[in-house]
Amino acid sequence: MIAGKTWREVRGMGLAYCLLLELLLVPAVLLWPDVKLGLSAIMKMMPMAILRDMFVQMTDSNEEVAYRAYLSVQVFFKGVNIVGIAAAVLLGTGLIARERENQTLEFLVSRPISRSRILWSKFWVTALVVVVPIFVTSWTVIPLSRVPSVDFEISLESILICSVHASVFTVAVLTVTLLCSVLARSQVVSAFWIGAFVIFQATIYFVQGIRVVSVFQLADFYVYGPVMAGNVSAGSLFLGKTIWVALFAAACYATADRAFRRVGL
Amino acid sequence: MTTPGEPIVVTRGLAKRFGSAHALRGLDLELRAGEILGFVGPNGSGKSTCLRVLLGIVPRDAGDVSVFGLDPARDELAIRRRSTYLPGETSVYSYMRGDEYLRFTLAFHPRRRELPRDIAELFELPLRARVRTYSAGMKQKLALLATLQVDVELYVLDEPDRALDATARLSLRELLRALSNEGRTVLLSSHHLSEIEALAHRTVFVLAGRHVSEPSVAAARQRLRGELRLRLSREIVWPAGADSIESDGERCYRVRFDREPLQWLAGVPADAIESLEFGTTRLDDLYRALLDAGRADGEDAPP
């Protein structure tokens, strides 16, 4: 019941998010030969070392190495980290806060169903809506890369490894958003707190000395690039990084669940 | 299932605070199977909080509560499976169609009951239209349909007549009477005292988080028995002998005595009397008398 209702509420935005990811990806791949020519010029204008390093790899003399680096930036570092997180925030902020704002929360929590089940039903549907487009879009890369103007073979394995990690990272953002939604009086307040968190994390990511404490370090080019290049195995990524992100997500969800069981109307 | 007369809801010394504000300060309540209990009190007196505590929506701070013999703090789901609740705020999903909303809300309970056809017709709504196009009264009717079609033993209704027009309120009376006739139990909170008066088998008054005790209510009734309500067609010179005369609208008066009023009444010109009421206690008068007295039960008892 609640899962169906949640699907009804988020499916439109989920479809828009999936289309947006595809719309960003398709021209990015098809224009690759032209883009590569301009990357050296763009690299010289990059103010931050971390971005310059990324461009160095995208302009590698080995065309395939450069293309794989470019894909990891376009699909995962830029696409999922920006559009995916935006979707998680937009969809997640209202999950509980909007019910409270519209005065429907009292109706919902007075039904013969536990608060934990209400939260879980809302969460898993939203998590699916956030995650499925990541897999769909990243899979699109494989046939798209075979167009004559590009013509590279991208392995399903590397795409899947990156997609799993990107999905876990996006779901982790969704759990933080869910926690804000449980605690906030309205969706605007919830969006403010999660927005402030994301902007703060993004800001410190670009500061050399303190980048290590930014959560975005767990899902940046230097995570996806080596996987796409075939230099990092699934086990190494999952045990080294993904597991910690997943544990963080689980802790956030458990906190949100505990808070929702205690929070007032 | 419960048997008629069996206690369904019992609270003793129920207390609840929100920060420094005391919502409930030791409320005692008893509701028996098959009964319609009117729950009356001013805004902020703790009625809605009490209903929420009974269903385990908010936890209590102190006191004993039993609903179907279960504790709402531990067995809230078991209680909610046997009851249905209409919140005080109309809570409908505006993006849904009316029929979608009904399907969604009724799916939480396994069984539905059919409403009497003639009454249900008065609640007819454009169910294929989006709820956002409904008026406030239509939204309330939809919420009521969703609540009253559930087949359970206990119906907890927080201001069910809010935003309803007179016709719908009459239909609601019939619906609630039908529930009672079927042996179901209704806890009815309302600001429309006429509804409570017409429907409830018993009425509990709540002031400042406490119920008003039976002796206090009886004393207020007694005071009101010596009150005469008069509507005059013209201004007159009042005869001497009344304790007090208060205006209660245009040429309407409430006259108080502590003795037999007939002798005094003989001094009022008969042709000036449009209507006269004596010896009956209206619920709204009782409510006003209790508010005036400001004596909730247990006021002097420690919290």
Coordinates of C-alpha atoms in Angstrom, one line a residue:
Chain A
M1 CA 0.0 0.0 0.0
I2 CA 2.6 2.5 1.1
A3 CA 5.1 1.3 -1.4
G4 CA 2.5 1.7 -4.1
K5 CA 1.7 5.2 -2.9
T6 CA 5.4 6.1 -2.8
W7 CA 5.9 4.8 -6.3
R8 CA 3.0 6.9 -7.5
E9 CA 4.7 10.0 -5.9
V10 CA 8.2 9.5 -7.1
R11 CA 7.8 7.8 -10.5
G12 CA 7.5 11.0 -12.5
M13 CA 10.6 12.5 -11.0
G14 CA 12.4 9.2 -11.3
L15 CA 11.7 9.0 -15.1
A16 CA 12.8 12.6 -15.5
Y17 CA 16.0 11.8 -13.7
C18 CA 16.7 8.8 -15.9
L19 CA 16.0 10.8 -19.0
L20 CA 18.3 13.6 -17.8
L21 CA 21.1 11.1 -17.2
E22 CA 20.7 9.7 -20.7
L23 CA 20.5 13.1 -22.2
L24 CA 23.8 14.1 -20.6
L25 CA 25.4 10.8 -21.6
V26 CA 24.4 10.4 -25.3
P27 CA 25.9 13.7 -26.6
A28 CA 28.9 13.3 -24.3
V29 CA 29.8 9.9 -26.0
L30 CA 28.8 10.8 -29.5
L31 CA 30.9 14.1 -29.4
W32 CA 33.9 12.3 -27.9
P33 CA 36.3 12.8 -30.9
D34 CA 35.6 16.5 -31.0
V35 CA 35.7 16.9 -27.2
K36 CA 39.1 15.2 -27.0
L37 CA 40.6 17.8 -29.2
G38 CA 39.5 20.6 -26.9
L39 CA 40.4 19.0 -23.6
S40 CA 44.0 20.1 -23.6
A41 CA 42.9 23.7 -23.9
I42 CA 40.3 23.3 -21.2
M43 CA 42.9 21.6 -18.9
K44 CA 45.1 24.7 -19.0
M45 CA 42.3 26.8 -17.6
M46 CA 41.6 24.4 -14.7
P47 CA 42.3 26.3 -11.5
M48 CA 42.5 23.2 -9.2
A49 CA 45.2 20.5 -9.3
I50 CA 42.7 17.8 -8.7
L51 CA 40.8 18.7 -11.8
R52 CA 43.9 19.2 -13.9
D53 CA 45.0 15.6 -12.9
M54 CA 41.7 14.3 -14.2
F55 CA 42.2 16.1 -17.5
V56 CA 45.7 14.7 -17.8
Q57 CA 44.2 11.2 -17.9
M58 CA 41.4 12.2 -20.3
T59 CA 44.0 13.6 -22.7
D60 CA 46.3 10.5 -22.5
S61 CA 48.0 9.7 -25.8
N62 CA 46.4 6.3 -25.7
E63 CA 43.0 6.9 -27.1
E64 CA 41.3 4.1 -25.3
V65 CA 42.8 5.1 -21.9
A66 CA 41.7 8.6 -22.5
Y67 CA 38.1 7.5 -23.5
R68 CA 37.7 5.3 -20.4
A69 CA 38.8 8.2 -18.1
Y70 CA 36.4 10.4 -20.0
L71 CA 33.6 8.0 -19.4
S72 CA 34.3 7.7 -15.7
V73 CA 34.1 11.5 -15.4
Q74 CA 31.0 11.9 -17.6
V75 CA 28.9 8.9 -16.3
F76 CA 29.9 8.5 -12.7
F77 CA 31.9 11.5 -11.4
K78 CA 29.7 14.1 -13.1
G79 CA 26.5 12.4 -14.0
V80 CA 25.7 10.3 -11.0
N81 CA 27.4 12.6 -8.4
I82 CA 25.5 15.6 -9.6
V83 CA 22.2 14.4 -11.1
G84 CA 22.0 11.3 -8.9
I85 CA 22.6 13.2 -5.7
A86 CA 20.1 15.9 -6.8
A87 CA 17.5 13.2 -7.5
A88 CA 18.2 11.6 -4.1
V89 CA 17.8 14.9 -2.3
L90 CA 14.7 16.0 -4.3
L91 CA 13.0 12.6 -3.8
G92 CA 14.2 12.0 -0.2
T93 CA 13.5 15.3 1.5
G94 CA 9.7 14.9 1.1
L95 CA 9.4 11.3 2.2
I96 CA 8.3 12.1 5.7
A97 CA 8.5 15.9 5.9
R98 CA 5.9 16.4 3.2
E99 CA 3.5 14.1 5.0
R100 CA 4.0 16.2 8.1
E101 CA 3.6 19.4 6.1
N102 CA 0.4 18.2 4.4
Q103 CA -1.0 16.9 7.7
T104 CA -1.2 13.4 6.4
L105 CA 1.4 11.9 8.7
E106 CA -1.1 11.5 11.5
F107 CA -3.3 9.5 9.2
L108 CA -0.5 7.3 8.1
V109 CA 1.0 6.6 11.6
S110 CA -2.5 5.8 13.0
R111 CA -3.0 2.8 10.5
P112 CA -2.4 -0.7 11.7
I113 CA 1.2 -0.7 10.4
S114 CA 4.4 0.0 12.3
R115 CA 6.4 3.2 11.7
S116 CA 9.4 1.1 10.8
R117 CA 7.4 -0.5 8.0
I118 CA 6.1 2.8 6.8
L119 CA 9.6 4.2 6.6
W120 CA 11.0 1.0 4.9
S121 CA 8.2 1.0 2.3
K122 CA 8.9 4.6 1.4
F123 CA 12.6 4.1 1.4
W124 CA 13.1 1.0 -0.7
V125 CA 10.9 2.3 -3.5
T126 CA 12.7 5.7 -3.6
A127 CA 16.1 3.9 -3.4
L128 CA 15.1 1.8 -6.4
V129 CA 14.0 4.9 -8.3
V130 CA 17.4 6.5 -7.6
V131 CA 19.5 3.4 -8.4
V132 CA 17.8 1.8 -11.4
P133 CA 18.6 4.8 -13.7
I134 CA 22.3 4.6 -12.7
F135 CA 22.4 1.0 -14.0
V136 CA 20.3 1.8 -17.1
T137 CA 22.4 4.8 -18.1
S138 CA 25.8 3.1 -17.4
W139 CA 24.7 0.1 -19.4
T140 CA 23.8 2.4 -22.3
V141 CA 27.5 3.3 -22.5
I142 CA 28.4 -0.2 -23.9
P143 CA 26.4 -0.1 -27.1
L144 CA 26.9 3.6 -27.5
S145 CA 30.6 3.3 -27.4
R146 CA 30.4 1.0 -30.4
V147 CA 29.2 3.8 -32.8
P148 CA 31.7 4.1 -35.7
S149 CA 32.9 7.6 -34.6
V150 CA 34.0 6.3 -31.2
D151 CA 34.3 2.4 -31.5
F152 CA 35.7 1.2 -28.2
E153 CA 34.7 -1.9 -26.3
I154 CA 33.7 -1.2 -22.8
S155 CA 33.4 -4.3 -20.5
L156 CA 30.2 -4.9 -18.7
E157 CA 32.2 -5.9 -15.6
S158 CA 33.8 -2.5 -15.1
I159 CA 30.5 -0.7 -15.8
L160 CA 28.7 -2.9 -13.2
I161 CA 31.4 -2.4 -10.6
C162 CA 31.2 1.3 -10.9
S163 CA 27.4 1.3 -11.0
V164 CA 27.2 -0.7 -7.8
H165 CA 29.6 1.6 -6.0
A166 CA 27.8 4.7 -7.4
S167 CA 24.5 3.3 -6.4
V168 CA 25.6 2.6 -2.8
F169 CA 27.0 6.1 -2.6
T170 CA 23.8 7.7 -3.9
V171 CA 21.7 5.5 -1.5
A172 CA 23.9 6.7 1.3
V173 CA 23.0 10.3 0.4
L174 CA 19.4 9.2 0.3
T175 CA 19.6 7.9 3.8
V176 CA 21.1 11.2 5.1
T177 CA 18.2 12.9 3.2
L178 CA 15.7 10.6 4.8
L179 CA 17.1 11.4 8.3
C180 CA 16.7 15.1 7.6
S181 CA 13.2 14.4 6.3
V182 CA 12.2 12.6 9.5
L183 CA 13.6 15.3 11.8
A184 CA 12.5 18.4 9.8
R185 CA 9.1 20.1 10.2
S186 CA 8.8 20.7 6.5
Q187 CA 10.3 19.7 3.2
V188 CA 12.0 23.1 2.8
V189 CA 13.7 22.7 6.1
S190 CA 14.7 19.2 5.3
A191 CA 16.1 20.4 1.9
F192 CA 18.0 23.2 3.6
W193 CA 19.9 20.9 5.9
I194 CA 20.7 18.3 3.3
G195 CA 21.6 21.0 0.8
A196 CA 23.9 22.6 3.3
F197 CA 25.5 19.2 4.0
V198 CA 26.1 18.5 0.3
I199 CA 27.5 22.0 -0.5
F200 CA 29.8 21.9 2.5
Q201 CA 31.1 18.4 1.5
A202 CA 31.5 19.6 -2.1
T203 CA 33.4 22.7 -1.0
I204 CA 35.9 20.9 1.2
Y205 CA 36.4 18.3 -1.6
F206 CA 38.1 21.1 -3.6
V207 CA 40.4 22.2 -0.8
Q208 CA 43.7 20.4 -1.0
G209 CA 44.5 20.0 2.7
I210 CA 41.1 18.8 4.0
R211 CA 39.8 16.9 1.0
V212 CA 40.4 13.7 2.9
V213 CA 37.4 14.4 5.1
S214 CA 35.0 15.0 2.2
V215 CA 32.5 12.2 1.5
F216 CA 32.9 13.0 -2.2
Q217 CA 36.4 11.5 -2.1
L218 CA 34.6 8.2 -1.8
A219 CA 33.0 8.6 -5.2
D220 CA 35.3 10.7 -7.4
F221 CA 37.2 10.3 -10.5
Y222 CA 40.1 8.6 -8.6
V223 CA 37.6 5.9 -7.5
Y224 CA 35.9 5.2 -10.9
G225 CA 38.8 6.0 -13.2
P226 CA 41.0 3.0 -12.2
V227 CA 38.0 0.6 -12.3
M228 CA 37.1 1.8 -15.8
A229 CA 40.8 1.4 -16.8
G230 CA 40.7 -2.2 -15.5
N231 CA 43.3 -1.5 -12.8
V232 CA 41.1 -2.1 -9.8
S233 CA 39.1 -5.3 -9.1
A234 CA 35.6 -5.5 -7.7
G235 CA 36.8 -7.0 -4.5
S236 CA 39.4 -4.3 -3.9
L237 CA 36.8 -1.5 -4.5
F238 CA 34.0 -3.1 -2.5
L239 CA 36.2 -4.0 0.5
G240 CA 38.2 -0.9 0.4
K241 CA 35.5 1.7 -0.1
T242 CA 32.0 0.5 -0.9
I243 CA 31.6 -1.4 2.3
W244 CA 32.2 1.7 4.4
V245 CA 29.8 3.7 2.4
A246 CA 27.2 0.9 2.8
L247 CA 27.8 0.8 6.5
F248 CA 27.4 4.6 6.8
A249 CA 24.2 4.3 4.8
A250 CA 23.0 1.5 7.2
A251 CA 23.8 3.6 10.2
C252 CA 22.0 6.6 8.8
Y253 CA 19.0 4.5 8.0
A254 CA 18.9 2.9 11.5
T255 CA 19.1 6.4 13.0
A256 CA 16.3 7.6 10.8
D257 CA 14.2 4.6 11.7
R258 CA 14.9 5.1 15.4
A259 CA 14.0 8.8 15.1
F260 CA 10.8 8.1 13.2
R261 CA 9.6 5.7 15.9
R262 CA 10.0 8.4 18.5
V263 CA 9.3 11.6 16.7
G264 CA 6.1 13.6 17.2
L265 CA 3.6 14.6 14.6
Chain B
M1 CA -15.1 -9.5 19.7
T2 CA -16.3 -7.4 22.7
T3 CA -19.6 -8.0 24.5
P4 CA -22.0 -5.2 25.1
G5 CA -21.2 -3.1 28.2
E6 CA -17.6 -4.5 28.4
P7 CA -15.1 -1.7 29.1
I8 CA -13.2 -1.0 25.8
V9 CA -11.2 2.0 26.9
V10 CA -10.1 2.8 30.4
T11 CA -7.7 5.5 31.4
R12 CA -6.7 6.3 35.0
G13 CA -4.6 9.4 35.8
L14 CA -3.5 9.8 32.1
A15 CA -0.8 12.5 31.8
K16 CA 1.1 13.9 28.9
R17 CA 3.4 16.9 28.6
F18 CA 4.9 18.6 25.5
G19 CA 7.9 20.4 26.9
S20 CA 6.6 22.6 29.7
A21 CA 3.0 22.5 28.5
H22 CA 0.7 20.0 30.2
A23 CA -1.7 18.5 27.6
L24 CA -3.2 15.9 30.0
R25 CA -3.1 16.2 33.8
G26 CA -4.6 13.0 35.1
L27 CA -7.5 12.2 32.8
D28 CA -9.9 9.4 33.8
L29 CA -12.1 8.0 31.1
E30 CA -14.2 4.9 30.6
L31 CA -15.8 3.8 27.4
R32 CA -18.0 0.7 27.2
A33 CA -18.8 -1.5 24.2
G34 CA -21.7 -0.3 22.1
E35 CA -21.6 3.1 23.6
I36 CA -21.2 6.5 21.8
L37 CA -19.2 8.6 24.2
G38 CA -19.1 12.4 23.6
F39 CA -15.8 14.0 24.3
V40 CA -16.2 17.7 24.9
G41 CA -13.8 20.5 25.8
P42 CA -12.4 23.8 24.5
N43 CA -9.4 24.0 22.1
G44 CA -6.2 22.9 23.8
S45 CA -8.0 21.0 26.5
G46 CA -6.2 17.8 25.6
K47 CA -8.9 15.9 23.7
S48 CA -6.9 15.1 20.6
T49 CA -3.8 14.2 22.7
C50 CA -5.9 11.8 24.6
L51 CA -7.2 10.1 21.4
R52 CA -3.7 9.9 20.1
V53 CA -2.4 8.3 23.3
L54 CA -5.3 5.7 23.1
L55 CA -4.1 4.6 19.7
G56 CA -0.4 4.6 20.5
I57 CA 0.3 7.5 18.2
V58 CA 2.0 9.5 21.0
P59 CA 3.3 7.9 24.2
R60 CA 1.9 8.9 27.6
D61 CA 4.1 10.2 30.4
A62 CA 2.1 8.8 33.3
G63 CA -1.1 6.9 34.1
D64 CA -2.7 3.7 33.1
V65 CA -4.3 3.1 29.7
S66 CA -6.1 0.1 28.5
V67 CA -7.8 -0.3 25.1
F68 CA -9.4 -3.7 24.5
G69 CA -7.4 -4.8 27.6
L70 CA -4.1 -3.9 25.8
D71 CA -1.6 -1.2 26.5
P72 CA -1.2 1.3 23.6
A73 CA 2.4 1.8 24.4
R74 CA 3.2 -1.8 23.7
D75 CA 0.4 -3.2 21.6
E76 CA -0.6 -0.3 19.4
L77 CA -0.8 -2.3 16.2
A78 CA -3.2 -4.8 17.8
I79 CA -5.4 -1.9 19.0
R80 CA -5.3 -0.2 15.6
R81 CA -6.3 -3.4 13.9
R82 CA -9.5 -3.4 15.9
S83 CA -10.2 0.4 15.6
T84 CA -10.2 3.2 13.1
Y85 CA -9.3 6.8 13.6
L86 CA -10.3 10.0 11.9
P87 CA -7.7 12.7 12.8
G88 CA -8.8 16.2 13.7
E89 CA -7.0 17.7 10.7
T90 CA -8.5 16.6 7.4
S91 CA -5.7 14.4 6.0
V92 CA -6.3 13.4 2.4
Y93 CA -3.8 13.1 -0.4
S94 CA -4.8 15.9 -2.8
Y95 CA -3.0 14.3 -5.8
M96 CA -5.1 11.2 -5.6
R97 CA -8.6 10.7 -7.1
G98 CA -11.4 10.1 -4.6
D99 CA -11.7 6.4 -5.4
E100 CA -8.0 5.9 -5.3
Y101 CA -7.9 7.5 -1.8
L102 CA -10.7 5.2 -0.6
R103 CA -8.9 2.1 -2.0
F104 CA -5.7 3.2 -0.4
T105 CA -7.1 3.9 3.0
L106 CA -9.5 0.8 3.1
A107 CA -6.6 -1.5 2.2
F108 CA -5.1 -1.1 5.7
H109 CA -8.0 -3.1 7.2
P110 CA -9.1 -6.6 6.0
R111 CA -12.9 -6.1 6.2
R112 CA -15.3 -3.4 5.0
R113 CA -18.8 -2.6 6.1
E114 CA -21.5 -1.4 3.7
L115 CA -23.0 2.0 4.6
P116 CA -26.8 2.2 4.7
R117 CA -27.6 3.1 1.0
D118 CA -29.9 6.0 1.7
I119 CA -27.3 7.6 4.0
A120 CA -24.3 6.8 1.7
E121 CA -26.1 8.7 -1.1
L122 CA -26.0 11.8 0.9
F123 CA -22.2 11.4 1.1
E124 CA -21.9 11.0 -2.7
L125 CA -18.8 12.5 -4.1
P126 CA -17.2 12.8 -7.5
L127 CA -14.9 10.0 -6.8
R128 CA -13.2 10.1 -10.3
A129 CA -12.1 13.7 -9.7
R130 CA -8.8 14.6 -8.0
V131 CA -9.1 15.4 -4.3
R132 CA -7.4 18.7 -4.9
T133 CA -10.6 19.9 -6.7
Y134 CA -12.7 19.1 -3.6
S135 CA -14.1 21.7 -1.2
A136 CA -13.2 21.4 2.5
G137 CA -16.5 19.8 3.2
M138 CA -16.0 17.2 0.4
K139 CA -12.6 16.3 1.7
Q140 CA -14.1 15.8 5.2
K141 CA -16.8 13.6 3.7
L142 CA -14.2 11.6 1.9
A143 CA -12.1 11.1 5.1
L144 CA -15.3 10.1 6.9
L145 CA -16.3 7.6 4.2
A146 CA -12.8 6.1 4.4
T147 CA -13.1 5.9 8.2
L148 CA -16.7 4.7 8.6
Q149 CA -16.5 1.9 5.9
V150 CA -13.9 0.1 7.9
D151 CA -15.3 -2.9 9.7
V152 CA -13.9 -2.6 13.2
E153 CA -15.1 -2.5 16.8
L154 CA -14.0 1.0 17.9
Y155 CA -14.4 4.2 15.9
V156 CA -12.3 7.1 17.2
L157 CA -13.5 10.3 15.6
D158 CA -11.8 13.7 16.2
E159 CA -14.2 16.4 15.1
P160 CA -15.9 14.4 12.4
D161 CA -18.5 17.2 11.7
R162 CA -15.8 19.8 10.9
A163 CA -16.5 21.7 7.6
L164 CA -19.7 19.7 7.0
D165 CA -22.9 21.4 6.0
A166 CA -26.2 20.8 7.9
T167 CA -27.4 18.1 5.5
A168 CA -24.1 16.2 5.8
R169 CA -24.2 16.6 9.6
L170 CA -27.6 15.0 9.7
S171 CA -26.3 12.1 7.6
L172 CA -23.4 11.7 9.8
R173 CA -25.7 11.4 12.8
E174 CA -27.6 8.6 11.0
L175 CA -24.3 6.9 10.2
L176 CA -23.1 7.1 13.8
R177 CA -26.5 5.8 15.1
A178 CA -26.2 3.0 12.6
L179 CA -22.8 2.1 14.0
S180 CA -24.2 2.1 17.5
N181 CA -27.1 0.0 16.5
E182 CA -24.7 -2.5 15.1
G183 CA -23.1 -2.7 18.6
R184 CA -20.0 -0.8 17.7
T185 CA -18.3 1.7 20.0
V186 CA -17.7 5.3 19.1
L187 CA -15.5 7.9 20.8
L188 CA -16.6 11.2 19.4
S189 CA -14.9 14.5 20.0
S190 CA -16.7 17.5 18.7
H191 CA -17.2 21.2 19.1
H192 CA -20.7 21.0 17.9
L193 CA -22.5 20.3 21.2
S194 CA -25.8 19.8 19.4
E195 CA -24.2 16.8 17.7
I196 CA -23.0 15.3 20.9
E197 CA -26.3 16.0 22.6
A198 CA -28.2 14.3 19.8
L199 CA -25.9 11.2 19.6
A200 CA -23.9 10.5 22.7
H201 CA -25.1 8.1 25.4
R202 CA -22.7 9.8 27.8
T203 CA -20.6 12.9 27.7
V204 CA -17.2 13.5 29.2
F205 CA -16.1 17.1 29.7
V206 CA -12.4 17.8 29.5
L207 CA -10.9 21.1 30.8
A208 CA -7.2 21.8 31.0
G209 CA -6.2 18.2 30.5
R210 CA -8.6 16.8 33.2
H211 CA -12.0 15.3 33.0
V212 CA -14.8 17.1 34.9
S213 CA -16.0 14.8 37.6
E214 CA -19.6 13.6 37.9
P215 CA -20.3 15.6 41.1
S216 CA -19.1 18.8 39.3
V217 CA -21.3 18.1 36.3
A218 CA -24.2 17.2 38.6
A219 CA -23.7 20.5 40.5
A220 CA -23.6 22.4 37.3
R221 CA -26.8 20.7 36.1
Q222 CA -28.5 21.5 39.4
R223 CA -27.5 25.2 39.0
L224 CA -28.9 25.2 35.5
R225 CA -32.2 23.6 36.6
G226 CA -33.0 26.8 38.3
E227 CA -32.4 28.8 35.1
L228 CA -35.2 30.0 32.9
R229 CA -34.7 30.9 29.2
L230 CA -37.0 33.6 27.8
R231 CA -37.5 35.1 24.4
L232 CA -39.5 38.2 24.4
S233 CA -41.3 40.0 21.6
R234 CA -40.7 43.4 23.2
E235 CA -38.8 45.1 25.9
I236 CA -40.5 44.9 29.4
V237 CA -39.8 46.1 32.9
W238 CA -38.5 43.1 34.8
P239 CA -40.4 42.1 37.9
A240 CA -38.3 41.9 41.1
G241 CA -37.2 38.6 42.6
A242 CA -34.7 37.1 40.1
D243 CA -31.1 36.4 41.2
S244 CA -29.7 37.5 37.9
I245 CA -30.9 38.3 34.4
E246 CA -28.4 37.9 31.5
S247 CA -28.9 38.8 27.9
D248 CA -28.3 35.9 25.5
G249 CA -28.9 37.4 22.1
E250 CA -31.5 39.8 20.9
R251 CA -34.4 39.9 23.4
C252 CA -33.3 36.4 24.7
Y253 CA -32.5 36.2 28.4
R254 CA -31.3 33.7 30.9
V255 CA -32.8 34.3 34.3
R256 CA -31.4 32.6 37.4
F257 CA -33.3 31.8 40.7
D258 CA -32.5 29.9 43.8
R259 CA -36.2 29.3 44.4
E260 CA -39.5 28.6 42.6
P261 CA -39.7 30.9 39.5
L262 CA -43.4 30.6 38.7
Q263 CA -44.3 33.4 41.0
W264 CA -41.7 35.7 39.4
L265 CA -42.9 34.6 35.9
A266 CA -46.4 35.7 36.7
G267 CA -45.0 39.3 36.8
V268 CA -43.9 39.0 33.2
P269 CA -46.5 40.2 30.7
A270 CA -47.8 37.1 28.9
D271 CA -48.2 38.8 25.6
A272 CA -44.5 39.7 25.6
I273 CA -43.3 36.1 25.9
E274 CA -42.4 34.5 22.6
S275 CA -40.9 31.3 24.1
L276 CA -40.1 29.9 27.4
E277 CA -37.9 27.1 28.5
F278 CA -37.4 25.8 32.1
G279 CA -36.1 22.7 33.8
T280 CA -34.1 21.4 30.8
T281 CA -30.4 21.4 30.6
R282 CA -28.8 22.1 27.3
L283 CA -25.4 20.7 26.7
D284 CA -24.1 24.1 25.6
D285 CA -25.4 25.7 28.8
L286 CA -23.8 22.9 30.8
Y287 CA -20.5 23.4 29.0
R288 CA -20.6 27.1 29.6
A289 CA -21.4 26.6 33.3
L290 CA -18.5 24.2 33.6
L291 CA -16.2 26.5 31.9
D292 CA -17.3 29.4 34.1
A293 CA -16.8 27.3 37.2
G294 CA -13.4 26.3 35.8
R295 CA -13.3 23.3 38.1
A296 CA -11.9 20.3 36.4
D297 CA -12.0 17.2 38.4
G298 CA -8.9 16.6 40.5
E299 CA -7.8 20.2 40.3
D300 CA -6.6 20.1 43.8
A301 CA -5.0 16.8 43.6
P302 CA -1.3 16.6 43.1
P303 CA -0.2 16.0 39.4

